[in-house]
Amino acid sequence: MRRRRFLGRVGVAGAVGTAGCGFRGDDSVGRTDGVRNEGEGPSRRFRVAENGFEVAVDGGEFAPLSVRGVNLGMAKPGRFPGEAAITRAEYDRWLAAMGDLHVNVVRVYTVHPPAFYRALAAYNRSHADPIYVLHGNWIGEETLREAGDVFTLSAAFDRSFRRVIDAVHGATTIEPKPGHASGTYDADVSDSVLGYIVGIEWPPAVVAETDRVNDQSGYDGEYLAARDASPFEGWLAARLDAGVAYEAAEYDARRPAAFTNWVTTDPLSHPYEPFVAEDAVSVDPDAVAATDAYDAGTFAAYHVYPYYPPLLNETPAYANHTDHRGEPNSYAGYLTDLVGATDHPLLVAEFGVPSSRGIAQRDVHGRDQGRHTEAEQGAILGAMYEDIREAGTAGGVVFSWHDEWFKRTWNLAHFSDPDRRPHWSNVQTPEQRFGLLGFDPEGAVPLDGSADAWTDATAASPENGPIRLGDGADAARELTAVRVTSDAAYLSVRLELADLGADIDWTTTNYLLALGITDRGGRALPYGLSATAPADFVVRLGGPDASRVTVDPRYDAFAYEYGAEAGLDLGRYRDPDPGVFAPLRMVINRGYTVPETGERVPFESVETGRLRYGNGNPDSPEYDSLADVHVSPSSDAIEVRLPWQLLNVADPSRRRRLGDFWTEGLDAYETFAGIEVAAASYVPTDSEGTATPLDGSTNVTHAVPRAAEGGLRSLSFVPPTWDRPAYTERLKESGREVGAVFERYARRGA
């Protein structure tokens, strides 16, 4: 590096602690004579060849490098990404885990804290197979939309790009600024930086506005040119050229550089795309080319997911495409088309599916955005990476390394407090569950029947005896205790019975939980039960195919937000009949018309209140990450865990819920003191769970705490609050599956 220029930029005070700048590692002895420190590791050069990336080590020949990558964000539980709170110990641990999974590239979107670069330098010093970096230069979507014309952002974008380059060379000090990493960057990882991918998924409206207000003059730079490009493409070429020129002048280094792109702004024509904005403009990587002075070269970098935009489902050539396995595969069909239309080597810089309980988009071949177990997530990711490689790309980068609790999804965003999202785990939200590394709330019950996990739970015992019918199922209907606990993801309830038996007969025994959170008093219960309880939500446990959570219609947030589109009679929701409860639903498609065929695809939702039976313990060989209910005959217990968002809790860390949204809107949050929980057993008459009439004042066979005078008494549970969530890290089943696929390609030298 040019130390005189560096000191001129940051000042003497800013240079304190940077004597080692330009040299790898935070524990190296600094030099200023341009001589590499002994033991620093090999020097590397990178370039883009005809089929992808290549690397040359210590002046040797260039060899192919196929990307087996993961994307690494800056958030962790309890923190927004702009807080830059990931520690050196976490980076060390995560990089080691990535290496164990045969990851050879980590992509970051913006400058991370100095700890990341120090950890990377340390990892690559101690491992023969390094982890390379694809480094981004972030620009916020809101910033782009507010600007409209991206040319007004050129100077700020260039400054940010220079800061990225200085950081990877270990040659800068960044002063604290809200929303950004800061500190002294003294670890030179430039010999591990495979290239730069700048920007984000460009909003089509911003591309269109930029092209409208600027002349189509192209760009002719020293290293990159876009001579016949649109104004937006010319702007991108200029930004890349400025960054490449800066690194060449300042550090005598050149490496590949590209910009982010996605399906919505690809150069292909998509006549089956139903939303005009999703195929209104193109940003073509081929419009930007390397000059003769730039032998490192450029490439195409696309984010490609299987479920969005709708054209991936609706285009017959994609939906009917046969992949290398002989199976229909729209994702492979699109990739084949995109690679064939792109002259540059193409990197799939993001791909993935989440292991969330909720779902946001459908894929015609089942690779949906959500509602996958961790095992299913891994199988899909492995198959997608195979698709990516079979299409002849430069490789792929999984989104993402770890789950990100701060994320939101379009169909649920209005139902939680945006200022508190990082502080709890919303398992309903697909955007939060893309990671290979998961974060389990500390103290969460394993949902496997283990009694010791419930020792500190709030508990109640029956205050009166059960109604006995002498039909052989009395012991299964006799409740001996109810226990309630919670964590940063779930409210959990355990029913303890006198004797479940080896195989519970759901035709003779059902259970019901009444959950009250709004303090609006008792309500008539559904399923023909002659009893009332303080119930905003009712859980029926009727076996694996007949269990669900339902909601008092007036407290149905789906009906308020989407009911008109769904064709609901909203009058029955504002003023519901006694004893009527509504299914809990989640919208996944608001409807559209396919242009080429005129086919109308209607509004679609799923019943997200349906409950899944299984074992929720990650250490169990029977682990089901989507399990809601576990039946344990060995401990005579039934356990239920319910996601907070399912219960209209907008922020469990502060015990805040949605208020009366019909009169005040969805953002009128209210604090709740606790949750009222009543449990009962009864005899069903049919598969719908209708209760059998019994002699007496109630047809409930047993209740905890008790059934009396036509009503169920409840147990008051006060969930704890917290400032920072306590959690543990866990490599998901999906991580192990991706590691196996990456290992297979690594062993093939691919």
XYZ file of C-alpha atoms in Angstrom:
750
model
C 0.000 0.000 0.000
C 1.009 3.652 -0.332
C 1.461 4.537 3.312
C 1.916 8.276 2.750
C -1.454 8.502 1.047
C -3.043 6.356 3.772
C -1.748 8.626 6.564
C -3.030 11.603 4.630
C -6.510 10.092 4.589
C -6.887 8.958 8.196
C -4.371 11.160 10.036
C -1.731 10.035 12.501
C -4.264 9.330 15.251
C -6.353 7.255 12.887
C -3.331 5.181 11.941
C -2.631 3.996 15.464
C -2.611 0.218 15.533
C -2.219 -0.097 11.781
C 1.492 -0.742 11.619
C 0.636 -4.165 10.229
C -1.559 -2.800 7.454
C -1.078 -4.545 4.180
C -0.109 -7.757 5.926
C -2.286 -10.640 6.920
C -3.455 -11.134 10.447
C -4.001 -9.170 13.621
C -0.916 -10.594 15.319
C 1.658 -9.953 12.573
C 4.623 -7.638 12.958
C 4.182 -4.648 10.673
C 6.519 -3.726 7.850
C 6.526 -0.742 5.530
C 9.104 -1.893 3.020
C 6.751 -3.890 0.803
C 8.273 -7.216 1.883
C 5.802 -9.899 2.897
C 5.975 -11.199 6.439
C 7.287 -14.736 6.725
C 4.487 -17.249 7.202
C 1.796 -14.921 5.864
C 0.728 -17.443 3.266
C 0.855 -17.475 -0.500
C 0.118 -14.574 -2.800
C -2.785 -15.115 -5.167
C -4.117 -13.618 -8.349
C -7.683 -14.072 -9.534
C -9.326 -13.767 -12.889
C -12.436 -14.722 -14.813
C -11.845 -17.165 -17.638
C -14.286 -18.523 -20.206
C -16.012 -20.920 -17.805
C -15.606 -19.224 -14.444
C -13.085 -18.126 -11.863
C -9.407 -19.036 -11.812
C -6.704 -18.575 -9.193
C -2.912 -18.531 -9.491
C -0.864 -19.127 -6.343
C 2.595 -17.624 -5.828
C 3.021 -16.800 -9.494
C 2.042 -20.273 -10.694
C -0.374 -21.241 -13.410
C -4.026 -20.300 -13.189
C -6.303 -23.147 -12.101
C -10.134 -23.308 -12.185
C -12.043 -22.424 -9.033
C -15.710 -23.436 -8.873
C -17.633 -21.624 -6.168
C -19.117 -23.595 -3.271
C -20.273 -20.648 -1.252
C -22.410 -19.266 1.532
C -23.707 -15.740 2.077
C -22.872 -14.213 5.444
C -24.965 -11.358 6.818
C -24.140 -9.066 9.744
C -27.104 -9.766 12.023
C -27.452 -12.150 14.925
C -30.236 -12.697 17.478
C -30.941 -9.542 19.421
C -29.161 -7.305 16.914
C -29.959 -5.556 13.669
C -27.272 -5.942 10.978
C -26.317 -2.282 11.257
C -25.202 -2.862 14.845
C -22.275 -4.934 13.511
C -22.321 -7.022 16.682
C -20.823 -10.346 15.547
C -17.737 -11.068 17.632
C -14.298 -12.436 16.739
C -15.117 -15.694 18.536
C -18.268 -16.102 16.436
C -16.446 -15.382 13.184
C -13.711 -17.861 14.135
C -16.264 -20.521 14.973
C -18.368 -19.944 11.869
C -15.443 -19.925 9.436
C -14.208 -23.180 10.939
C -17.680 -24.675 10.501
C -17.821 -23.439 6.902
C -14.502 -25.119 6.215
C -15.833 -28.356 7.682
C -18.683 -28.148 5.144
C -16.200 -27.715 2.257
C -17.238 -24.118 1.661
C -14.579 -22.377 -0.401
C -16.191 -18.930 -0.769
C -17.981 -16.677 1.694
C -19.869 -13.729 0.288
C -20.430 -10.603 2.378
C -22.632 -7.721 1.311
C -20.853 -4.848 3.010
C -17.937 -4.039 5.286
C -18.034 -6.230 8.402
C -16.339 -5.393 11.697
C -12.529 -5.770 11.755
C -12.997 -9.066 13.589
C -14.233 -10.714 10.393
C -11.089 -9.887 8.422
C -8.830 -10.862 11.299
C -10.674 -14.165 11.700
C -10.481 -14.850 7.967
C -6.762 -14.093 7.899
C -6.198 -16.407 10.845
C -8.257 -19.189 9.288
C -6.462 -19.010 5.966
C -3.046 -18.977 7.662
C -3.842 -22.261 9.358
C -5.649 -24.142 6.586
C -4.291 -25.491 3.328
C -7.669 -24.968 1.636
C -8.535 -21.292 2.064
C -11.932 -19.665 2.186
C -12.108 -16.905 -0.401
C -14.271 -13.795 -0.208
C -16.686 -12.248 -2.647
C -17.123 -8.778 -1.179
C -20.056 -6.489 -1.728
C -20.646 -2.767 -1.612
C -24.115 -2.258 -0.190
C -26.631 0.405 -1.091
C -30.016 0.452 0.625
C -33.221 -0.068 -1.332
C -34.859 2.907 0.386
C -31.910 5.074 -0.621
C -32.321 3.976 -4.225
C -36.066 4.558 -4.281
C -35.751 7.983 -2.705
C -33.105 8.985 -5.253
C -34.907 7.615 -8.295
C -31.980 8.503 -10.553
C -28.933 6.536 -9.376
C -26.522 9.074 -10.914
C -27.229 11.289 -7.901
C -25.696 8.561 -5.700
C -22.467 8.100 -7.659
C -20.106 9.938 -5.312
C -21.432 8.209 -2.189
C -21.338 4.805 -3.856
C -17.737 5.344 -4.991
C -16.660 6.421 -1.508
C -18.260 3.322 -0.058
C -16.550 1.097 -2.623
C -13.165 2.630 -1.810
C -13.832 1.923 1.862
C -14.474 -1.741 1.001
C -11.186 -1.938 -0.878
C -9.231 -0.285 1.920
C -10.809 -2.660 4.440
C -9.818 -5.837 2.618
C -6.271 -4.507 2.322
C -6.180 -3.812 6.050
C -5.504 -0.169 5.398
C -8.152 2.015 6.969
C -9.815 3.169 10.125
C -13.566 3.684 9.905
C -15.080 6.058 12.424
C -18.267 4.956 14.218
C -21.467 5.706 12.337
C -24.928 4.331 13.099
C -25.790 1.429 10.832
C -22.203 0.679 9.801
C -19.239 -1.344 10.999
C -16.293 0.642 12.301
C -12.840 0.265 13.783
C -9.264 -0.223 12.709
C -8.891 -2.535 9.720
C -5.405 -3.974 10.062
C -5.774 -7.472 8.582
C -4.851 -7.670 4.910
C -7.050 -10.359 3.346
C -6.701 -9.100 -0.203
C -5.004 -12.338 -1.272
C -8.249 -14.089 -0.298
C -10.634 -11.722 -2.089
C -11.885 -13.538 -5.162
C -13.787 -10.522 -6.398
C -16.380 -7.831 -5.779
C -20.147 -7.994 -6.318
C -21.612 -4.539 -5.771
C -25.147 -3.370 -5.207
C -28.418 -5.136 -4.497
C -31.387 -6.553 -6.394
C -32.132 -3.422 -8.408
C -35.739 -2.171 -8.080
C -37.187 -1.995 -11.610
C -38.723 1.414 -10.904
C -35.275 2.850 -10.124
C -33.783 1.346 -13.278
C -36.626 2.758 -15.370
C -36.371 6.232 -13.806
C -32.605 6.348 -14.314
C -32.991 5.362 -17.956
C -35.756 7.940 -18.449
C -33.912 11.003 -17.183
C -30.451 10.296 -18.605
C -29.079 10.166 -22.130
C -28.015 6.780 -23.467
C -24.383 7.744 -23.848
C -22.819 4.546 -22.505
C -19.526 4.534 -20.660
C -15.948 4.069 -21.808
C -13.572 3.558 -18.886
C -10.027 2.428 -18.372
C -10.950 -1.034 -17.076
C -14.644 -1.482 -17.831
C -16.755 -0.145 -20.636
C -20.430 -0.168 -21.588
C -20.407 1.564 -24.923
C -23.912 0.679 -26.143
C -25.504 0.345 -22.734
C -28.559 1.902 -21.161
C -27.921 4.759 -18.725
C -28.349 2.439 -15.733
C -25.920 -0.120 -17.191
C -23.490 2.695 -17.984
C -23.747 3.880 -14.382
C -22.894 0.386 -13.152
C -19.912 0.179 -15.494
C -18.649 3.521 -14.207
C -18.992 2.451 -10.578
C -17.118 -0.793 -11.177
C -14.461 1.001 -13.194
C -13.937 3.538 -10.421
C -13.431 0.796 -7.850
C -11.106 -1.259 -10.016
C -9.083 1.853 -10.889
C -8.771 2.797 -7.227
C -7.471 -0.627 -6.227
C -5.049 -0.661 -9.162
C -3.636 2.762 -8.313
C -3.609 2.368 -4.544
C -2.582 -1.251 -4.141
C -1.366 -2.361 -7.567
C -4.008 -5.096 -7.521
C -6.828 -6.121 -9.835
C -9.479 -8.754 -9.286
C -12.834 -9.619 -10.901
C -15.735 -7.266 -10.292
C -19.437 -7.486 -11.112
C -22.816 -6.175 -10.006
C -25.755 -7.926 -8.391
C -28.678 -8.885 -10.597
C -31.847 -10.950 -10.281
C -34.577 -12.561 -12.340
C -36.734 -9.430 -12.352
C -34.108 -7.411 -14.264
C -32.580 -10.169 -16.384
C -32.193 -9.543 -20.157
C -34.657 -12.281 -21.146
C -38.215 -11.736 -22.346
C -40.861 -13.285 -20.100
C -44.291 -13.099 -21.746
C -45.872 -15.275 -19.038
C -44.936 -12.923 -16.187
C -48.230 -11.597 -14.754
C -46.791 -8.532 -12.998
C -45.701 -5.882 -15.471
C -43.038 -4.391 -13.195
C -41.282 -7.751 -12.889
C -40.374 -7.770 -16.595
C -40.459 -4.081 -17.398
C -36.726 -3.350 -17.600
C -33.471 -5.204 -18.151
C -30.023 -4.826 -16.659
C -27.747 -6.884 -18.877
C -24.358 -7.979 -17.496
C -23.151 -8.461 -21.064
C -23.556 -4.716 -21.620
C -20.563 -4.222 -19.323
C -17.261 -5.582 -20.644
C -13.649 -5.629 -19.526
C -11.168 -3.568 -21.522
C -7.778 -4.883 -22.615
C -6.267 -3.250 -19.531
C -8.398 -5.374 -17.206
C -7.311 -8.996 -17.409
C -9.079 -9.913 -14.163
C -12.390 -9.622 -15.997
C -16.038 -9.327 -15.089
C -18.864 -11.818 -14.707
C -22.628 -12.079 -14.218
C -23.935 -12.482 -10.657
C -27.592 -13.418 -10.218
C -29.838 -14.123 -7.270
C -32.073 -16.978 -8.420
C -34.744 -18.556 -6.235
C -37.183 -21.204 -7.476
C -40.486 -19.620 -6.377
C -40.327 -15.964 -7.465
C -41.247 -14.181 -9.654
C -44.337 -16.065 -10.914
C -42.869 -16.426 -14.409
C -40.833 -19.350 -13.074
C -44.070 -21.219 -12.444
C -46.120 -19.967 -15.353
C -43.676 -20.248 -18.267
C -44.385 -23.664 -19.887
C -40.805 -24.045 -21.127
C -39.623 -23.800 -17.520
C -42.377 -25.782 -15.824
C -42.009 -28.609 -18.356
C -38.219 -28.579 -18.520
C -36.574 -31.949 -17.895
C -33.417 -31.738 -15.811
C -30.317 -33.936 -15.755
C -32.166 -36.389 -13.508
C -34.957 -36.814 -16.024
C -37.375 -34.894 -13.772
C -39.482 -31.773 -14.392
C -37.614 -28.796 -12.981
C -38.536 -25.161 -13.648
C -35.459 -23.929 -11.787
C -33.120 -25.877 -14.055
C -35.106 -24.691 -17.060
C -34.657 -21.052 -16.168
C -30.952 -21.474 -15.394
C -30.396 -23.171 -18.743
C -32.110 -20.265 -20.491
C -30.189 -17.633 -18.518
C -26.769 -19.213 -19.014
C -27.480 -19.578 -22.714
C -28.323 -15.885 -22.984
C -25.265 -14.650 -21.051
C -21.786 -14.351 -22.559
C -20.061 -13.766 -19.231
C -19.522 -16.662 -16.832
C -22.535 -16.723 -14.537
C -22.425 -17.076 -10.754
C -25.627 -17.828 -8.847
C -24.793 -15.471 -6.005
C -27.883 -16.356 -3.970
C -30.081 -19.447 -3.924
C -32.051 -21.090 -1.179
C -35.278 -22.134 0.520
C -36.176 -21.589 4.199
C -36.993 -24.081 6.941
C -39.747 -21.874 8.331
C -43.092 -22.994 9.664
C -44.818 -20.368 7.555
C -44.851 -20.096 3.767
C -44.833 -17.082 1.442
C -44.624 -18.393 -2.145
C -45.326 -21.628 -3.983
C -43.055 -23.351 -6.496
C -44.665 -25.534 -9.117
C -42.290 -28.378 -8.209
C -42.453 -28.029 -4.420
C -39.428 -25.824 -3.752
C -41.628 -23.376 -1.882
C -40.601 -20.382 0.150
C -41.177 -22.043 3.483
C -42.832 -24.971 5.209
C -39.835 -27.298 4.812
C -38.245 -29.346 7.537
C -34.532 -28.812 7.975
C -33.944 -32.174 6.295
C -36.138 -31.153 3.346
C -34.389 -27.798 3.160
C -31.036 -29.565 2.884
C -32.228 -31.949 0.189
C -33.604 -29.053 -1.874
C -30.450 -26.969 -1.451
C -28.300 -29.907 -2.506
C -30.440 -30.519 -5.580
C -30.404 -26.821 -6.476
C -26.614 -26.698 -6.262
C -26.480 -29.682 -8.603
C -28.847 -27.822 -10.974
C -26.587 -24.782 -10.811
C -23.493 -26.794 -11.659
C -25.196 -28.824 -14.378
C -26.270 -25.587 -16.064
C -22.609 -24.719 -16.666
C -22.282 -21.854 -14.198
C -19.275 -20.677 -12.207
C -20.872 -22.072 -9.038
C -23.396 -21.050 -6.434
C -23.627 -19.291 -3.086
C -26.223 -20.536 -0.620
C -28.400 -18.002 1.107
C -27.605 -18.020 3.914
C -25.041 -19.077 6.482
C -27.198 -18.345 9.516
C -30.786 -17.554 10.407
C -31.552 -13.848 10.703
C -34.212 -12.940 13.232
C -34.612 -9.344 12.073
C -36.048 -10.290 8.672
C -39.687 -9.890 7.635
C -41.872 -11.380 4.916
C -44.448 -9.539 2.831
C -47.428 -11.550 4.054
C -46.652 -11.235 7.794
C -44.782 -7.934 8.035
C -47.767 -6.015 9.415
C -48.271 -8.398 12.322
C -45.086 -7.717 14.312
C -43.299 -4.706 15.770
C -40.572 -3.738 13.257
C -38.410 -2.181 15.971
C -38.206 -5.405 17.986
C -37.962 -8.175 15.381
C -34.350 -9.204 16.155
C -35.245 -9.892 19.768
C -37.379 -12.968 19.155
C -37.559 -15.863 16.758
C -40.593 -15.679 14.480
C -40.688 -19.219 13.119
C -43.687 -18.262 10.987
C -41.645 -15.874 8.857
C -39.866 -17.558 5.919
C -37.262 -14.817 5.573
C -35.860 -15.669 9.009
C -35.132 -19.345 8.345
C -32.853 -19.546 5.311
C -29.774 -20.361 7.357
C -27.672 -23.502 7.573
C -26.860 -22.452 11.131
C -29.842 -22.102 13.442
C -30.283 -20.336 16.748
C -32.384 -22.164 19.339
C -33.815 -20.092 22.195
C -32.114 -20.996 25.433
C -34.361 -22.904 27.812
C -36.779 -24.055 25.127
C -38.471 -27.372 25.823
C -37.305 -30.064 23.381
C -40.860 -31.218 22.565
C -39.971 -34.871 23.041
C -41.849 -35.786 26.207
C -38.959 -35.132 28.599
C -40.494 -34.215 31.952
C -37.361 -32.572 33.348
C -37.533 -29.831 30.717
C -40.749 -28.593 32.370
C -39.495 -28.375 35.958
C -39.691 -24.580 36.116
C -42.936 -24.265 34.162
C -46.030 -22.652 35.631
C -48.283 -25.554 36.645
C -51.811 -26.350 37.779
C -53.404 -29.544 39.070
C -57.079 -30.506 38.755
C -59.323 -29.156 41.467
C -62.020 -31.763 40.875
C -62.285 -35.246 39.454
C -63.161 -36.335 35.921
C -66.435 -37.592 34.534
C -65.954 -41.314 34.009
C -67.814 -43.047 31.211
C -66.516 -46.589 31.639
C -65.637 -46.912 27.955
C -61.991 -47.833 28.487
C -60.727 -44.296 27.755
C -61.329 -42.664 31.124
C -57.639 -42.725 32.095
C -56.636 -41.034 28.830
C -59.168 -38.278 29.492
C -58.096 -37.719 33.107
C -55.805 -34.702 33.333
C -53.322 -34.783 36.184
C -51.545 -31.481 35.461
C -51.059 -28.678 32.959
C -47.708 -26.932 32.619
C -47.021 -23.739 30.676
C -43.699 -22.170 29.700
C -42.297 -19.984 26.956
C -39.114 -18.886 25.205
C -38.089 -16.482 22.459
C -39.933 -18.524 19.813
C -42.878 -20.347 21.382
C -45.555 -20.591 24.014
C -45.474 -24.242 25.121
C -48.097 -26.260 27.001
C -47.834 -29.771 28.432
C -50.894 -31.872 29.279
C -50.235 -34.703 31.725
C -52.706 -37.593 31.793
C -53.435 -40.475 34.127
C -52.655 -43.083 31.449
C -52.426 -42.359 27.731
C -51.904 -45.987 26.849
C -49.592 -47.225 24.156
C -51.741 -45.873 21.329
C -54.268 -43.152 22.067
C -57.688 -43.576 20.446
C -58.556 -40.161 19.048
C -62.108 -41.258 18.229
C -62.860 -41.491 21.956
C -60.698 -38.682 23.304
C -59.961 -35.130 22.198
C -58.336 -32.296 24.122
C -58.875 -28.574 24.033
C -56.770 -25.615 25.122
C -58.360 -22.206 25.583
C -55.860 -19.329 25.446
C -56.839 -15.829 26.487
C -54.569 -12.882 25.805
C -56.867 -9.842 25.464
C -58.646 -9.764 28.860
C -62.010 -9.525 27.123
C -63.668 -12.092 29.364
C -65.187 -15.520 28.810
C -66.428 -16.768 25.470
C -68.511 -19.707 24.426
C -66.246 -22.487 23.220
C -66.450 -24.145 19.813
C -66.951 -27.829 18.923
C -70.292 -27.901 20.732
C -68.669 -27.706 24.156
C -71.117 -26.474 26.779
C -68.622 -24.249 28.564
C -67.038 -20.815 28.397
C -63.461 -19.689 28.938
C -61.325 -16.561 28.449
C -60.436 -17.671 24.942
C -59.025 -15.625 22.074
C -57.577 -18.835 20.628
C -58.705 -22.434 20.906
C -56.441 -25.406 20.237
C -58.114 -28.695 19.389
C -55.979 -31.821 19.710
C -57.748 -34.544 17.766
C -54.832 -36.524 16.361
C -52.278 -35.976 13.585
C -54.850 -35.088 10.907
C -57.366 -33.275 13.066
C -55.559 -30.738 15.219
C -55.581 -26.989 14.754
C -55.508 -23.575 16.353
C -58.554 -21.384 15.763
C -59.158 -17.751 16.623
C -62.018 -15.594 17.842
C -63.094 -14.073 14.496
C -62.841 -10.509 15.760
C -59.184 -11.155 16.614
C -58.346 -12.661 13.219
C -55.590 -10.463 11.768
C -55.726 -12.320 8.434
C -59.402 -11.378 8.043
C -58.652 -7.746 8.815
C -55.708 -7.466 6.396
C -56.704 -9.837 3.593
C -60.344 -10.757 4.222
C -61.803 -8.630 1.429
C -59.443 -10.195 -1.119
C -60.185 -13.658 0.287
C -63.929 -13.122 -0.149
C -64.756 -13.337 3.562
C -67.964 -11.973 5.052
C -66.264 -9.366 7.208
C -69.429 -8.614 9.139
C -69.207 -12.071 10.714
C -65.679 -11.238 11.841
C -66.386 -7.840 13.334
C -69.410 -9.191 15.212
C -69.069 -12.988 15.411
C -71.671 -15.420 16.714
C -71.047 -17.032 20.115
C -69.003 -20.226 19.994
C -67.713 -19.561 16.462
C -63.949 -19.616 15.973
C -62.145 -19.131 12.645
C -59.233 -21.046 11.121
C -55.864 -19.302 11.209
C -54.721 -18.572 7.670
C -51.704 -17.180 5.862
C -51.847 -15.609 2.402
C -49.347 -16.912 -0.155
C -50.714 -15.400 -3.376
C -52.945 -12.367 -3.886
C -54.044 -13.476 -7.350
C -52.997 -12.616 -10.875
C -53.754 -13.195 -14.548
C -51.256 -14.940 -16.831
C -50.854 -12.653 -19.876
C -50.306 -15.269 -22.577
C -53.250 -17.480 -21.628
C -55.640 -15.182 -19.794
C -55.820 -17.745 -17.009
C -56.810 -16.274 -13.669
C -54.798 -17.594 -10.737
C -56.968 -16.836 -7.695
C -56.110 -15.506 -4.281
C -54.629 -18.322 -2.227
C -54.033 -18.904 1.443
C -53.063 -21.859 3.618
C -54.407 -22.831 7.014
C -51.338 -22.163 9.092
C -53.172 -23.096 12.285
C -53.086 -26.804 11.446
C -50.783 -28.643 13.839
C -48.147 -31.195 12.934
C -47.231 -34.129 15.164
C -43.639 -35.206 15.655
C -40.511 -35.026 17.782
C -39.059 -31.537 18.155
C -35.726 -32.504 19.728
C -32.805 -31.838 17.323
C -30.806 -34.576 19.063
C -33.416 -37.222 18.304
C -33.087 -39.470 15.230
C -36.824 -38.791 14.733
C -36.357 -35.017 14.760
C -38.973 -33.021 12.861
C -38.141 -29.321 12.872
C -41.760 -28.444 11.997
C -43.327 -30.427 14.841
C -45.999 -28.588 16.827
C -47.302 -31.477 18.947
C -45.582 -34.439 20.564
C -47.479 -37.346 22.117
C -45.444 -39.281 24.682
C -47.168 -42.451 25.942
C -44.080 -43.305 28.003
C -44.525 -40.172 30.104
C -48.329 -39.919 29.688
C -48.002 -36.427 28.252
C -48.970 -34.378 25.233
C -46.858 -31.310 24.481
C -47.784 -28.386 22.248
C -45.641 -25.468 21.128
C -47.259 -22.482 19.430
C -45.321 -19.754 17.582
C -45.820 -16.322 19.078
C -46.980 -14.775 15.835
C -49.715 -17.399 15.557
C -51.159 -15.882 18.748
C -51.016 -12.254 17.507
C -48.034 -11.453 19.707
C -46.206 -8.583 18.035
C -43.247 -8.598 20.441
C -42.943 -11.305 23.099
C -39.786 -9.720 24.516
C -41.959 -6.873 25.812
C -45.228 -8.850 26.113
C -46.959 -6.795 23.433
C -49.741 -8.023 21.193
C -51.925 -6.709 18.404
C -54.720 -4.510 19.737
C -58.238 -3.940 18.450
C -57.142 -3.546 14.854
C -60.694 -3.166 13.528
C -60.848 0.237 15.204
C -57.206 1.243 15.704
C -55.178 -0.551 13.031
C -52.493 -3.221 13.173
C -49.800 -1.056 14.741
C -51.810 -0.210 17.854
C -49.907 -2.645 20.061
C -51.087 -3.354 23.587
C -49.191 -4.778 26.528
C -50.598 -7.956 28.029
C -50.014 -8.961 31.625
C -50.238 -12.693 31.021
C -51.960 -15.496 29.160
C -54.940 -17.387 30.519
C -54.690 -21.129 29.821
C -57.475 -23.652 30.393
C -57.279 -27.318 29.388
C -60.040 -29.861 28.962
C -60.761 -33.305 27.580
C -63.944 -34.433 25.886
C -65.459 -37.183 23.735
C -65.813 -36.311 20.029
C -68.745 -37.485 17.967
C -67.185 -36.999 14.539
C -63.991 -36.141 12.691
C -64.758 -32.432 13.029
C -64.320 -32.688 16.789
C -67.908 -32.012 17.798
C -68.331 -32.817 21.475
C -70.612 -35.642 22.571
C -73.547 -34.453 24.730
C -73.340 -35.732 28.299
C -75.753 -35.666 31.217
C -75.135 -32.699 33.461
C -74.142 -29.065 33.084
C -71.181 -29.668 30.779
C -69.936 -32.175 28.225
C -66.308 -31.600 29.250
C -65.005 -34.853 30.777
C -62.189 -33.229 32.743
C -60.526 -29.824 33.043
C -57.525 -28.128 34.619
C -57.686 -26.162 36.775
C -61.400 -27.062 36.810
C -64.796 -26.963 35.112
C -67.488 -25.312 37.176
C -70.815 -23.548 36.634
C -70.685 -23.898 32.875
C -67.213 -22.440 32.503
C -63.565 -23.428 32.545
C -61.300 -21.807 35.076
C -57.902 -20.843 33.737
C -54.276 -20.834 34.802
C -52.562 -17.449 34.555
C -49.155 -17.637 32.918
C -46.858 -14.608 32.889
C -44.239 -14.971 30.141
C -40.822 -13.554 30.983
C -39.526 -10.511 29.142
C -35.960 -9.822 28.064
C -33.637 -7.206 26.623
C -31.349 -9.580 24.719
C -32.467 -13.093 23.821
C -30.448 -16.010 25.125
C -29.815 -18.663 22.499
C -27.577 -21.510 21.378
C -26.103 -22.203 17.942
C -26.828 -25.398 16.075
C -25.823 -26.610 12.629
C -29.069 -27.648 10.986
C -29.661 -30.901 9.164
C -29.661 -28.766 6.031
C -26.115 -27.653 6.786
C -24.899 -31.223 6.966
C -26.636 -32.041 3.679
C -25.102 -29.050 1.897
C -21.724 -30.031 3.309
C -22.095 -33.526 1.856
C -22.929 -32.133 -1.587
C -20.065 -29.639 -1.445
C -17.692 -32.421 -0.389
C -18.740 -34.521 -3.347
C -17.910 -31.718 -5.775
C -14.706 -30.870 -3.923
C -13.463 -34.447 -4.212
C -14.131 -34.300 -7.932
C -12.017 -31.156 -8.087
C -15.069 -29.222 -9.172
